[in-house]
JSON list of C-alpha atoms in Angstrom, two decimals:
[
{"chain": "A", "resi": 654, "resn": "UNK", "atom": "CA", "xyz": [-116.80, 54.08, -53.44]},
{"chain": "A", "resi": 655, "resn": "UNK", "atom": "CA", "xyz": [-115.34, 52.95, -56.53]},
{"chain": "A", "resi": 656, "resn": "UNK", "atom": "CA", "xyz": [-115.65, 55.26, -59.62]},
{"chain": "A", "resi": 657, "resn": "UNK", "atom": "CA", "xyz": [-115.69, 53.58, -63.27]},
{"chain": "A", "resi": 658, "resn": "UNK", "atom": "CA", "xyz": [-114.62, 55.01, -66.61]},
{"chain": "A", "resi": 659, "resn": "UNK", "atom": "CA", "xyz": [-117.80, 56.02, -68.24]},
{"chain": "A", "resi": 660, "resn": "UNK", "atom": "CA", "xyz": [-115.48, 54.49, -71.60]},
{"chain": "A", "resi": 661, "resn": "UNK", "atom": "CA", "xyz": [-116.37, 50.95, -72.45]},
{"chain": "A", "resi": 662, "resn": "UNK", "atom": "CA", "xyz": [-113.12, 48.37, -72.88]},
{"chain": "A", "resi": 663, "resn": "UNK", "atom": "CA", "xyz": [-113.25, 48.11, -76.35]},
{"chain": "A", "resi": 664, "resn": "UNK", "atom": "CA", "xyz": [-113.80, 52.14, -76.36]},
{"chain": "A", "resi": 665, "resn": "UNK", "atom": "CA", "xyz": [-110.79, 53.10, -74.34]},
{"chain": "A", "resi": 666, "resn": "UNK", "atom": "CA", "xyz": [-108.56, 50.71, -76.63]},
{"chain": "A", "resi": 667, "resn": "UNK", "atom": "CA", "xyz": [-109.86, 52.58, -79.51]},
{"chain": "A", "resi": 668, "resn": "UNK", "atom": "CA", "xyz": [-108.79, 55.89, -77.71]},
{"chain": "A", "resi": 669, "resn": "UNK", "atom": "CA", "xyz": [-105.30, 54.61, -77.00]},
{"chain": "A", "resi": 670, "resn": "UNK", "atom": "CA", "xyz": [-104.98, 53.49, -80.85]},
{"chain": "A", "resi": 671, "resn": "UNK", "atom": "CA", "xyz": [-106.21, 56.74, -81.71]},
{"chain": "A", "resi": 672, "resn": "UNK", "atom": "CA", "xyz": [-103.71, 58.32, -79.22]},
{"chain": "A", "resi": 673, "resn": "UNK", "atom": "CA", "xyz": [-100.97, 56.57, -80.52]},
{"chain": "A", "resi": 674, "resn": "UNK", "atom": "CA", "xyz": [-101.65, 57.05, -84.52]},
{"chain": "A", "resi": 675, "resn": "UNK", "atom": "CA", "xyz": [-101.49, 60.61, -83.55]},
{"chain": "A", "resi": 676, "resn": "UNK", "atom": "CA", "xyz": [-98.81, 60.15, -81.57]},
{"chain": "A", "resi": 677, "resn": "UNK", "atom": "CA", "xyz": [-96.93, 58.62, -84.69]},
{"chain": "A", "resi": 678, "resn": "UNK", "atom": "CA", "xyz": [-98.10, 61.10, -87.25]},
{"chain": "A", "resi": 679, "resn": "UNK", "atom": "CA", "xyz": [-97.15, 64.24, -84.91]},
{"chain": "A", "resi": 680, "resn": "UNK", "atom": "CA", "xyz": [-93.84, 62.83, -84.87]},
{"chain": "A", "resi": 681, "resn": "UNK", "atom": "CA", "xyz": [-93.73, 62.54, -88.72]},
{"chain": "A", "resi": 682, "resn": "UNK", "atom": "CA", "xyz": [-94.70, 66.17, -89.39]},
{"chain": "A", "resi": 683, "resn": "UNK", "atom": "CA", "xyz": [-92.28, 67.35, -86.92]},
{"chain": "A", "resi": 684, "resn": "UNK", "atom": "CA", "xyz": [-89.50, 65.39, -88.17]},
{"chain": "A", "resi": 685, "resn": "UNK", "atom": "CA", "xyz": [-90.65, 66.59, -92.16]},
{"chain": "A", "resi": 686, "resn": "UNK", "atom": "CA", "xyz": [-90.04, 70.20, -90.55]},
{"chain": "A", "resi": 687, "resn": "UNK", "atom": "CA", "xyz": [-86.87, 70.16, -88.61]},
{"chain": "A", "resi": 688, "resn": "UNK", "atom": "CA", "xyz": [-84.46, 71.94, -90.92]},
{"chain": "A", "resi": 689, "resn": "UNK", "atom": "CA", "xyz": [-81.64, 69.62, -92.25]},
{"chain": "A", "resi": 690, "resn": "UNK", "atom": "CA", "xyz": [-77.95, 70.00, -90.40]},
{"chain": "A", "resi": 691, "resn": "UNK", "atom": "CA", "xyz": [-76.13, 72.64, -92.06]},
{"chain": "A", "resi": 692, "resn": "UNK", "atom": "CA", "xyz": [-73.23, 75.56, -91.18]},
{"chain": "A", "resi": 693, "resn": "UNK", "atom": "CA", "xyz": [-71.65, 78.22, -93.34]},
{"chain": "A", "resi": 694, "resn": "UNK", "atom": "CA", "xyz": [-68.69, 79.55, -94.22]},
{"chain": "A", "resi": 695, "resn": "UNK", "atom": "CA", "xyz": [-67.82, 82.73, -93.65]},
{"chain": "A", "resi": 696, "resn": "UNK", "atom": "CA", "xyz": [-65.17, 83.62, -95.91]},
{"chain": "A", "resi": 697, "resn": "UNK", "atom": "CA", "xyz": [-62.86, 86.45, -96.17]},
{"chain": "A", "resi": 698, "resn": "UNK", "atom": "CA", "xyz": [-60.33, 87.21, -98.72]},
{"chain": "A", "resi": 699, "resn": "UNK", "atom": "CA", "xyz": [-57.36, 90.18, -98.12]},
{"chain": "A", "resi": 700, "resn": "UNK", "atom": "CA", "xyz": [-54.14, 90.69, -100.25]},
{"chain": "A", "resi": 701, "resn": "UNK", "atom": "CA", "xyz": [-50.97, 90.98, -99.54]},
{"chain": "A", "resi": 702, "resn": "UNK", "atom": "CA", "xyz": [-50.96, 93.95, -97.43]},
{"chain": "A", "resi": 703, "resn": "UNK", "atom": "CA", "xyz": [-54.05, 92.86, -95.82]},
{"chain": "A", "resi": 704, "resn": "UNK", "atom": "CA", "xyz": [-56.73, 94.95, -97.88]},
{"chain": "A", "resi": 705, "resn": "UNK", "atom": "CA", "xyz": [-60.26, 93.53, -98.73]},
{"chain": "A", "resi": 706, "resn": "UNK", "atom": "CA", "xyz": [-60.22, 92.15, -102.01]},
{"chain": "A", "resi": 707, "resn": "UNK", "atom": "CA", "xyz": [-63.87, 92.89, -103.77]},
{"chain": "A", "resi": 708, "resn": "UNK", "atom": "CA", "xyz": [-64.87, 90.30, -106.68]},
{"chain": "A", "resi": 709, "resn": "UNK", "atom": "CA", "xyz": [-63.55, 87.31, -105.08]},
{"chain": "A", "resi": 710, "resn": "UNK", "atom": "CA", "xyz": [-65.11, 84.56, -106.27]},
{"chain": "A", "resi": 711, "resn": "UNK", "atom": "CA", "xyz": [-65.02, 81.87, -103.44]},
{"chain": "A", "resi": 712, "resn": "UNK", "atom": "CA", "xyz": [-66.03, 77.83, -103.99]},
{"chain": "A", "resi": 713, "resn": "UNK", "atom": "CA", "xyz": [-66.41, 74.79, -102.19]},
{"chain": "A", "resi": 714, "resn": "UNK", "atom": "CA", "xyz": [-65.98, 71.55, -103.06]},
{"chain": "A", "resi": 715, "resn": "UNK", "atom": "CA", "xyz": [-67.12, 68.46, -101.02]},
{"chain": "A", "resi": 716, "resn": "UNK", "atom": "CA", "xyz": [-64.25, 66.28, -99.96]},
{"chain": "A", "resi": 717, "resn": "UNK", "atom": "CA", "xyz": [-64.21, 63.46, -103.24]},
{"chain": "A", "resi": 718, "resn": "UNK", "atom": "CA", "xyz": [-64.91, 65.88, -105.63]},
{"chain": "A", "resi": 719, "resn": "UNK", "atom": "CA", "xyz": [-68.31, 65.27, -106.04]},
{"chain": "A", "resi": 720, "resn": "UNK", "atom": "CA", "xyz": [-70.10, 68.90, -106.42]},
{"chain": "A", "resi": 721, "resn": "UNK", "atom": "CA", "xyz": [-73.03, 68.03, -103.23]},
{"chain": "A", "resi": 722, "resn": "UNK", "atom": "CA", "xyz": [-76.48, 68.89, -103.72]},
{"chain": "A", "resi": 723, "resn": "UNK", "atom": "CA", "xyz": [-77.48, 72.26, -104.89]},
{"chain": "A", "resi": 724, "resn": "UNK", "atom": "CA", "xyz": [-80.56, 74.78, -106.12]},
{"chain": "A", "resi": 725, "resn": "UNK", "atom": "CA", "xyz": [-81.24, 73.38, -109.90]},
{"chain": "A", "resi": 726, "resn": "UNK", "atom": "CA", "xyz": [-78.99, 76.21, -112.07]},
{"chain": "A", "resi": 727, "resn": "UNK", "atom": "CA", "xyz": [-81.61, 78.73, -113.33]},
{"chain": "A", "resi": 728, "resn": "UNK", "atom": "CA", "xyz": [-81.51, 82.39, -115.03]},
{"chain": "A", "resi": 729, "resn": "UNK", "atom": "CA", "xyz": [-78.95, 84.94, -114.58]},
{"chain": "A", "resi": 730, "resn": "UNK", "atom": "CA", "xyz": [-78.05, 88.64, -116.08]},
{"chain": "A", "resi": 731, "resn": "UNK", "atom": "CA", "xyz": [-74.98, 89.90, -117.59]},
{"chain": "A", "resi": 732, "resn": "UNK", "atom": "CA", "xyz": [-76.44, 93.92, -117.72]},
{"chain": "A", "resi": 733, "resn": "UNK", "atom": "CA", "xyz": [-74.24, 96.82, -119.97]},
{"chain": "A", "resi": 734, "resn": "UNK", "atom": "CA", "xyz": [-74.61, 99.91, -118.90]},
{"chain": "A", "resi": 735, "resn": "UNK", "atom": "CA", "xyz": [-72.92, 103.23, -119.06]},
{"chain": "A", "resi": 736, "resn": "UNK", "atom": "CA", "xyz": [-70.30, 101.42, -121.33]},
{"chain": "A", "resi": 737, "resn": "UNK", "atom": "CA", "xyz": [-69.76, 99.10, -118.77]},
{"chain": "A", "resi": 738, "resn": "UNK", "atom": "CA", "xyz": [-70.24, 94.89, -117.93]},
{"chain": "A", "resi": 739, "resn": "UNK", "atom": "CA", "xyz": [-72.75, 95.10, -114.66]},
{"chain": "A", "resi": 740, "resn": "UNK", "atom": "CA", "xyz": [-71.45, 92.89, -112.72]},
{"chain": "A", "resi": 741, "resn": "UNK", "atom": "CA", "xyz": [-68.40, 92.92, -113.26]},
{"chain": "A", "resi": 742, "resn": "UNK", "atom": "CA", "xyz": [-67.67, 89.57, -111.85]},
{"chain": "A", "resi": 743, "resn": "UNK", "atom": "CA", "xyz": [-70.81, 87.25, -112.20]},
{"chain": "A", "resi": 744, "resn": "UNK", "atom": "CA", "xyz": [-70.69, 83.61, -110.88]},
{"chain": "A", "resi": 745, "resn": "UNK", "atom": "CA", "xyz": [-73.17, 81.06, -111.75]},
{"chain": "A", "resi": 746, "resn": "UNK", "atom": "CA", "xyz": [-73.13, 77.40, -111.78]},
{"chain": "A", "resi": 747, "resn": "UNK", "atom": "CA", "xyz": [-72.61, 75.19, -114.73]},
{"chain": "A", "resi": 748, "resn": "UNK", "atom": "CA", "xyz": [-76.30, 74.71, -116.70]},
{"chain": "A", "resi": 749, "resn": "UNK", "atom": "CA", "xyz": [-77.23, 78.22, -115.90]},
{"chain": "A", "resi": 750, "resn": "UNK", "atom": "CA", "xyz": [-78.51, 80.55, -118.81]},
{"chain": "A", "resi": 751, "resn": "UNK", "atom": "CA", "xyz": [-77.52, 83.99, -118.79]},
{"chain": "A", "resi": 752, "resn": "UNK", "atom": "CA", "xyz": [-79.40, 87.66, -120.49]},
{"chain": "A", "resi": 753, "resn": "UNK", "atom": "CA", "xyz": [-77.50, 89.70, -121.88]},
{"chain": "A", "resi": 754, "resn": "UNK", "atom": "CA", "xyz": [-79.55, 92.91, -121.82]},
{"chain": "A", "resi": 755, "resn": "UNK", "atom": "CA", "xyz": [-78.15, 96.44, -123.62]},
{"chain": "A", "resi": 756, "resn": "UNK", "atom": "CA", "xyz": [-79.26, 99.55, -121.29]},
{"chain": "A", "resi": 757, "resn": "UNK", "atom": "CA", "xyz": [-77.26, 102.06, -122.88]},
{"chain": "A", "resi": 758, "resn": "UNK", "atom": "CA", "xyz": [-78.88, 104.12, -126.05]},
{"chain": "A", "resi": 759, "resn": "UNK", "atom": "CA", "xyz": [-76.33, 102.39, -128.37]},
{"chain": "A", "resi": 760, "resn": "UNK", "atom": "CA", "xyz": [-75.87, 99.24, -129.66]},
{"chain": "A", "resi": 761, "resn": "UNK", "atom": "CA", "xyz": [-72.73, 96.79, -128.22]},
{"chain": "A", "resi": 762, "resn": "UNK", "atom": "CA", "xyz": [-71.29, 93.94, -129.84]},
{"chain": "A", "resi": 763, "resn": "UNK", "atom": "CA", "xyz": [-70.50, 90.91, -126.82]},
{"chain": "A", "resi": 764, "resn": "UNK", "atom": "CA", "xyz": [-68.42, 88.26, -127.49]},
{"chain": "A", "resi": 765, "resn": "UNK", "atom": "CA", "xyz": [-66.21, 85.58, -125.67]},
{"chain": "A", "resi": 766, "resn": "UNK", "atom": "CA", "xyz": [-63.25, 83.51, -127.31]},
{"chain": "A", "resi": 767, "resn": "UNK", "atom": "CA", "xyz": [-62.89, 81.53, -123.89]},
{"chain": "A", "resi": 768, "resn": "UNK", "atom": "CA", "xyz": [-62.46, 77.84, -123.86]},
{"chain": "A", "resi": 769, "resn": "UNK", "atom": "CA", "xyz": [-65.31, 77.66, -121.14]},
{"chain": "A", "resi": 770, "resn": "UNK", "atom": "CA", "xyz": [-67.93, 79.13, -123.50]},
{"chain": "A", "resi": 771, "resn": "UNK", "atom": "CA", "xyz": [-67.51, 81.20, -127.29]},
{"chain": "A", "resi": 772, "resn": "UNK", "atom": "CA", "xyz": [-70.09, 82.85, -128.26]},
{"chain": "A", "resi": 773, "resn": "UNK", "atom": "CA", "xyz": [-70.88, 85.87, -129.93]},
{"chain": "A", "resi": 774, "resn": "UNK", "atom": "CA", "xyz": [-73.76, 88.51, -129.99]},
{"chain": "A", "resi": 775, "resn": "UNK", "atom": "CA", "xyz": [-73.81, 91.02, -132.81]},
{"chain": "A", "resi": 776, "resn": "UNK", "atom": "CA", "xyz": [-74.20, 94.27, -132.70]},
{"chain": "A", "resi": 777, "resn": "UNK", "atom": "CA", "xyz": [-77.70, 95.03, -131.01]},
{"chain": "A", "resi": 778, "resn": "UNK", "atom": "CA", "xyz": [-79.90, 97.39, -128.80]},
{"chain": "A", "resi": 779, "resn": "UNK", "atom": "CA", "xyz": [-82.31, 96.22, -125.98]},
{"chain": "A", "resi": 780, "resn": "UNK", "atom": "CA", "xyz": [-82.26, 91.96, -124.81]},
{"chain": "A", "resi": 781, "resn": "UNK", "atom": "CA", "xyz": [-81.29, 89.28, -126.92]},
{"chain": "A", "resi": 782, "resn": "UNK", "atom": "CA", "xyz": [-84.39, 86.69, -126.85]},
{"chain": "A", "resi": 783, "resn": "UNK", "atom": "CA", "xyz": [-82.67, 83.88, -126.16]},
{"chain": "A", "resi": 784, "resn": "UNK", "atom": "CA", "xyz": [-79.69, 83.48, -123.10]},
{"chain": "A", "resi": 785, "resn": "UNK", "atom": "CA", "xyz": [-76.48, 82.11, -123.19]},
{"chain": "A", "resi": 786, "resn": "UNK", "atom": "CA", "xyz": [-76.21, 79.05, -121.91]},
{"chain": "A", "resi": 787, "resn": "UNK", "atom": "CA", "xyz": [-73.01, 78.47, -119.81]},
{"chain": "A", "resi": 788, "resn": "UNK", "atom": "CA", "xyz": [-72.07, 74.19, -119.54]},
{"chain": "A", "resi": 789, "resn": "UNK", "atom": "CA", "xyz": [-68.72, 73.97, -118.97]},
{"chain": "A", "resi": 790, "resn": "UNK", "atom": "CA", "xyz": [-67.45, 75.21, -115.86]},
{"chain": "A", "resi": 791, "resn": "UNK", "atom": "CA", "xyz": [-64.39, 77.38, -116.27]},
{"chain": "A", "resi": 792, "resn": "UNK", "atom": "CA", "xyz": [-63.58, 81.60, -116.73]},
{"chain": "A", "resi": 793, "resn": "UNK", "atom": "CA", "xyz": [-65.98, 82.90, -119.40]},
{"chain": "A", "resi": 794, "resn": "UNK", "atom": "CA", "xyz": [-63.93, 86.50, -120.21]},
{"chain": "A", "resi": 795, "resn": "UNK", "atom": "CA", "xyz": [-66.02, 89.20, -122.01]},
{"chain": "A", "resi": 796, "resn": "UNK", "atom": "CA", "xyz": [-66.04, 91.54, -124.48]},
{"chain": "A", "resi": 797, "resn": "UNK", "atom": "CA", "xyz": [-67.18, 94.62, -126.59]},
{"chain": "A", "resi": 798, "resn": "UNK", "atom": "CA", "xyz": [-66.18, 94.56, -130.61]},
{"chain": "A", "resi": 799, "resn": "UNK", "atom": "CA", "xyz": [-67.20, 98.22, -130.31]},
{"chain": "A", "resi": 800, "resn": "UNK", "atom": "CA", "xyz": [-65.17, 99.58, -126.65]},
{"chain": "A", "resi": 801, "resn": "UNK", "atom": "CA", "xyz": [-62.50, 97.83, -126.21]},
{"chain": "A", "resi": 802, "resn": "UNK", "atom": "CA", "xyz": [-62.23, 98.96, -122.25]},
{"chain": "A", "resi": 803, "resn": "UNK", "atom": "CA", "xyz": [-65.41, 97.03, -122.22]},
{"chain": "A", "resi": 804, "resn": "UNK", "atom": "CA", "xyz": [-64.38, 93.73, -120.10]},
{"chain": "A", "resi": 805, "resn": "UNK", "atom": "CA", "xyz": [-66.39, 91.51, -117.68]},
{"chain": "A", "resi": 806, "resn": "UNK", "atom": "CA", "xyz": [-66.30, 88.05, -116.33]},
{"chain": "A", "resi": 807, "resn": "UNK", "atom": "CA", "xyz": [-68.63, 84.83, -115.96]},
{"chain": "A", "resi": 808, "resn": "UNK", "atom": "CA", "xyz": [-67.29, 82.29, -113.03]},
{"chain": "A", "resi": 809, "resn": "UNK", "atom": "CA", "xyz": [-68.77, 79.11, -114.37]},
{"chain": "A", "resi": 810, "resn": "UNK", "atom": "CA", "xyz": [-68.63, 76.64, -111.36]},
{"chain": "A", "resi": 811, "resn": "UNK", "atom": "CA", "xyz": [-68.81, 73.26, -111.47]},
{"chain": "A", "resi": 812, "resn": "UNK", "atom": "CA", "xyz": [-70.15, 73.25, -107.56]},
{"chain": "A", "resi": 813, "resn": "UNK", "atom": "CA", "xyz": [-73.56, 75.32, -106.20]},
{"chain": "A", "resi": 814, "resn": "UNK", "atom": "CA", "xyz": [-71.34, 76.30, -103.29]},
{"chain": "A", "resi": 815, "resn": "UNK", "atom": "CA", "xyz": [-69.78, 79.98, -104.59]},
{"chain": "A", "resi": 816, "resn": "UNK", "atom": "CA", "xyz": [-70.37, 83.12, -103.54]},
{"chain": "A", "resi": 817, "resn": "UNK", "atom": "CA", "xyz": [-68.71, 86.71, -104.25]},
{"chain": "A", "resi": 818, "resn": "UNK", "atom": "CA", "xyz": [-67.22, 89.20, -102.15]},
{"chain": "A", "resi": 819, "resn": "UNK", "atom": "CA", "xyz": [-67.86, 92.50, -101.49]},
{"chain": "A", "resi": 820, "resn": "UNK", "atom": "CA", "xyz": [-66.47, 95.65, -101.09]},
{"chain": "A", "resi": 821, "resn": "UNK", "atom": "CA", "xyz": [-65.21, 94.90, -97.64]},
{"chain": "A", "resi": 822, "resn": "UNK", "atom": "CA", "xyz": [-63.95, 91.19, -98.95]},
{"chain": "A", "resi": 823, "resn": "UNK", "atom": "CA", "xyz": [-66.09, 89.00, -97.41]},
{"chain": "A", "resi": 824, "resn": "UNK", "atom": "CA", "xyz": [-68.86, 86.32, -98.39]},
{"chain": "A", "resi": 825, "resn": "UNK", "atom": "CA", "xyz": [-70.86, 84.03, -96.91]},
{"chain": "A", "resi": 826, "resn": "UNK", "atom": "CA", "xyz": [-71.61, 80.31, -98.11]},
{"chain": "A", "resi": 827, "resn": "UNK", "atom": "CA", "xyz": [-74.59, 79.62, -96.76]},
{"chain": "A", "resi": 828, "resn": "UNK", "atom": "CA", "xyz": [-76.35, 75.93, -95.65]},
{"chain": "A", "resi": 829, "resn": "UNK", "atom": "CA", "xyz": [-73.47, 73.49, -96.53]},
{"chain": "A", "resi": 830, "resn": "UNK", "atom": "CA", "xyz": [-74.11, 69.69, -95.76]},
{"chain": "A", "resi": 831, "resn": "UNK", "atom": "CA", "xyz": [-71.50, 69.39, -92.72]},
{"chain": "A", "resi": 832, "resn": "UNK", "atom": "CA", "xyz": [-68.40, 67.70, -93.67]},
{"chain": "A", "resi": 833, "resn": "UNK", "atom": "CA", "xyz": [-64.98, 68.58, -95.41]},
{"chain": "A", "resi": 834, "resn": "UNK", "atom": "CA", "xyz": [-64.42, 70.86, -98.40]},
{"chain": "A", "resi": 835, "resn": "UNK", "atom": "CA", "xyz": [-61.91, 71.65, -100.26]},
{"chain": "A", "resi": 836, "resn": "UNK", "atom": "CA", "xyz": [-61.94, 75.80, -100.72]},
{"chain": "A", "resi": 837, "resn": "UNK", "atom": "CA", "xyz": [-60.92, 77.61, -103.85]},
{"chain": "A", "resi": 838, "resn": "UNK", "atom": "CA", "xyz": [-60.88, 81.37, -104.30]},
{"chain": "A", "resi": 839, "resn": "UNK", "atom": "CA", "xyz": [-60.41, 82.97, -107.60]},
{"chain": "A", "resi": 840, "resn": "UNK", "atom": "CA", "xyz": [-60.12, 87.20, -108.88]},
{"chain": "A", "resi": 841, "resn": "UNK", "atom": "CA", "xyz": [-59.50, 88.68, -111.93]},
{"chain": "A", "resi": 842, "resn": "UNK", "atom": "CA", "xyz": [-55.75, 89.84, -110.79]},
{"chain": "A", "resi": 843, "resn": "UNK", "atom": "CA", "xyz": [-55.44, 86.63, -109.09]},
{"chain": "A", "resi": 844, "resn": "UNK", "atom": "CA", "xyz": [-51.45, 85.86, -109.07]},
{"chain": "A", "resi": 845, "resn": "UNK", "atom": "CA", "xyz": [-50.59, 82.60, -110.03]},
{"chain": "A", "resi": 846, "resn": "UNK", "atom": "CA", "xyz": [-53.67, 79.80, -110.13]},
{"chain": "A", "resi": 847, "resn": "UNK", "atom": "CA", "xyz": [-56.80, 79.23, -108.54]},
{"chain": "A", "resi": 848, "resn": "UNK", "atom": "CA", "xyz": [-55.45, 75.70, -107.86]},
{"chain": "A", "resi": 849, "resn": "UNK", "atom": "CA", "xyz": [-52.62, 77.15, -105.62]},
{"chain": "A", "resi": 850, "resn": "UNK", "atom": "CA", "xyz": [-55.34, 78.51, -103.19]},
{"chain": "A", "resi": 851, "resn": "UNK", "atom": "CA", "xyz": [-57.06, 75.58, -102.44]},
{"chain": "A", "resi": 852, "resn": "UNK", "atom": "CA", "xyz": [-57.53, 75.05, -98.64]},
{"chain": "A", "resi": 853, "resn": "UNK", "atom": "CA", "xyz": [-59.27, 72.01, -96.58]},
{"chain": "A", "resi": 854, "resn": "UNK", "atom": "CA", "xyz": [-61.78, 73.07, -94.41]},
{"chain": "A", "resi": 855, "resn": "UNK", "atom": "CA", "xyz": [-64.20, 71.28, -91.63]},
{"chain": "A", "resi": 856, "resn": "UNK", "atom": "CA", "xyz": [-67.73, 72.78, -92.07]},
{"chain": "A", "resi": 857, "resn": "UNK", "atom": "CA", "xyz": [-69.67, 71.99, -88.97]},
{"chain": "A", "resi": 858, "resn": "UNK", "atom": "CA", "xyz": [-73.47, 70.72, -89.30]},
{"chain": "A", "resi": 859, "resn": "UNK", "atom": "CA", "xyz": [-74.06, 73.35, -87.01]},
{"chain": "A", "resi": 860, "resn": "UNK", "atom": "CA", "xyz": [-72.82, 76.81, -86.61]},
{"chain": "A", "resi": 861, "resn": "UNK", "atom": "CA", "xyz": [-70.35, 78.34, -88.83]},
{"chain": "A", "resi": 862, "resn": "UNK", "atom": "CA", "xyz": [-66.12, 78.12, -89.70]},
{"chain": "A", "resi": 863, "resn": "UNK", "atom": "CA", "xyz": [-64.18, 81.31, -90.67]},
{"chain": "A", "resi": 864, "resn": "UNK", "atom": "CA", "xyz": [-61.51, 80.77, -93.62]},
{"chain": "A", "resi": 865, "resn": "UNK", "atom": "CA", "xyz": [-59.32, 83.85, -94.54]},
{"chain": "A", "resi": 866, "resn": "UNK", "atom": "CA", "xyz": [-57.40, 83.58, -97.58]},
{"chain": "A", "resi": 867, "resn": "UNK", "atom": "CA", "xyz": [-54.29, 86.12, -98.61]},
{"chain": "A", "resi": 868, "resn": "UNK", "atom": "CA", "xyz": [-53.96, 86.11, -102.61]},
{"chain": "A", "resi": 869, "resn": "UNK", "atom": "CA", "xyz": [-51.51, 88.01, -104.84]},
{"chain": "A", "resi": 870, "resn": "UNK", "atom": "CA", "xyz": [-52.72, 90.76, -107.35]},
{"chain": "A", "resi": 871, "resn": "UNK", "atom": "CA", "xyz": [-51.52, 91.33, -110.78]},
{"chain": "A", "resi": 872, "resn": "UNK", "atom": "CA", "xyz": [-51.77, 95.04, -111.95]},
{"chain": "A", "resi": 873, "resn": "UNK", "atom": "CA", "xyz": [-55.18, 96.15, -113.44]},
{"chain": "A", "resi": 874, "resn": "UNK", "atom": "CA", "xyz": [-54.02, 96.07, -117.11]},
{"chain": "A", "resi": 875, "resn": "UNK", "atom": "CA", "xyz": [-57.94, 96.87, -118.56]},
{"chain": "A", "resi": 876, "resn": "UNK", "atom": "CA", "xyz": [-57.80, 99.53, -121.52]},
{"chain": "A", "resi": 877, "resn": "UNK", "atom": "CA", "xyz": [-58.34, 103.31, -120.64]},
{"chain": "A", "resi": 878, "resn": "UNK", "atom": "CA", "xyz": [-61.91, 104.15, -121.07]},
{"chain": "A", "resi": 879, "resn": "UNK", "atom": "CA", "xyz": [-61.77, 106.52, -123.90]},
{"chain": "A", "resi": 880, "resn": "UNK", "atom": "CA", "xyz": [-63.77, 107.47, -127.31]},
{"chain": "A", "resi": 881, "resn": "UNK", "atom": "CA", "xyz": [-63.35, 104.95, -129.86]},
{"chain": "A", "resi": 882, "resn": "UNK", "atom": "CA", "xyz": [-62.69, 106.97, -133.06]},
{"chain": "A", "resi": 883, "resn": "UNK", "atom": "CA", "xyz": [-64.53, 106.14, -136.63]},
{"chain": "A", "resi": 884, "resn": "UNK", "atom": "CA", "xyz": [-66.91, 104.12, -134.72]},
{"chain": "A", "resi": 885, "resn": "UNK", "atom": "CA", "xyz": [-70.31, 106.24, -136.08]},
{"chain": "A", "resi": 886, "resn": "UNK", "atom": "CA", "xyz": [-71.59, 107.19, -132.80]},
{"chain": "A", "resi": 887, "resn": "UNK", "atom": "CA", "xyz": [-71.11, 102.95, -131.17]}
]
């Protein structure tokens, strides 16, 4: 006995246009949700006699020089407290506006005389109400007019692929397009240039590539943290 579909003809070729339509659009949304190709690289940066080196600041570069795409540069802060920069190293990429905020229960006196960025904040208590912006890529030093042992640094990078190290000298950049890079590292104590460290490296779309880079140190020459004299209390 022969059994019919209980669909009329023009019915079931609505179905199968229906079926394929959704067919079509699944296939969009799950190609809008696949996560783009990307790998990392896991850095690690050791001196001479093989120590981790903390406050490393390591970049990548696209092959051509071109920075890649990156998160739009936002806020960042520069904290003092206890006499001291907090961070001590703070990278940011170029367009990014920094806080300077004042913890301590006296006032400080920040300043810069870098070719990256001058600027100066006179003596004050709490947060300035308008950041610093930082547009030219380069090594922002800081400073106190009122403790001299007062020093701190902005890494202004001209590429959104940075990241510091930490105490144990290693840092990860995370979700790079796959391709090559050319990889820079730069420290405060860094003997000789930043240039001399660049590196090419072959950053997978998938996965992740391990770069170790040895670096010289200059001696810590930072002033002795001591009472300024005839300072009224700053």
């Amino acid at each position: 006995m022969k059994t019919h579909s209980r669909i009329p003809a023009q019915g079931r070729g609505g179905v199968a246009r229906y079926a394929f339509c959704s067919f079509v659009t699944l296939s969009a949304l799950a190609l809008q949700a696949a996560p783009a190709a990307a790998g990392d690289i896991r850095a690690s940066v050791r001196d001479r006699n093989g120590k981790p080196v903390a406050d490393a600041v390591v970049v990548a570069v696209p092959a051509g020089g071109t920075p890649g795409a990156g998160g739009t540069p936002g806020v960042a802060e520069e904290d003092q407290r206890n006499k001291e920069f907090v961070p001590y190293v703070l990278p940011v990429q170029v367009g990014t506006r920094v806080h300077f905020p004042n913890n301590d229960n006296i006032r400080h006196h920040v300043y810069s005389f870098s070719t990256a960025k001058t600027f100066e904040l006179p003596l004050y208590s709490g947060t300035p109400a308008s950041p610093v912006l930082f547009d030219k890529p380069g090594v922002v030093i800081l400073g106190c007019n009122i403790h001299d042992w007062m020093v701190g640094y902005i890494y202004v990078s001209e590429s959104p692929h940075f990241a510091k190290t930490g105490a144990d000298g290693n840092a990860t950049l995370a979700a790079l397009t796959g391709g090559n890079y050319t990889l820079r590292v730069w420290h405060p104590q860094l003997e000789g240039s930043e240039l001399a460290t660049a590196r090419q490296l072959a950053v997978p779309s998938a996965g992740a590539v391990d770069a170790t880079t040895t670096i010289g140190l200059t001696p810590d020459f930072r002033a002795r943290r001591a009472p300024t004299p005839g300072r009224g209390g700053y």
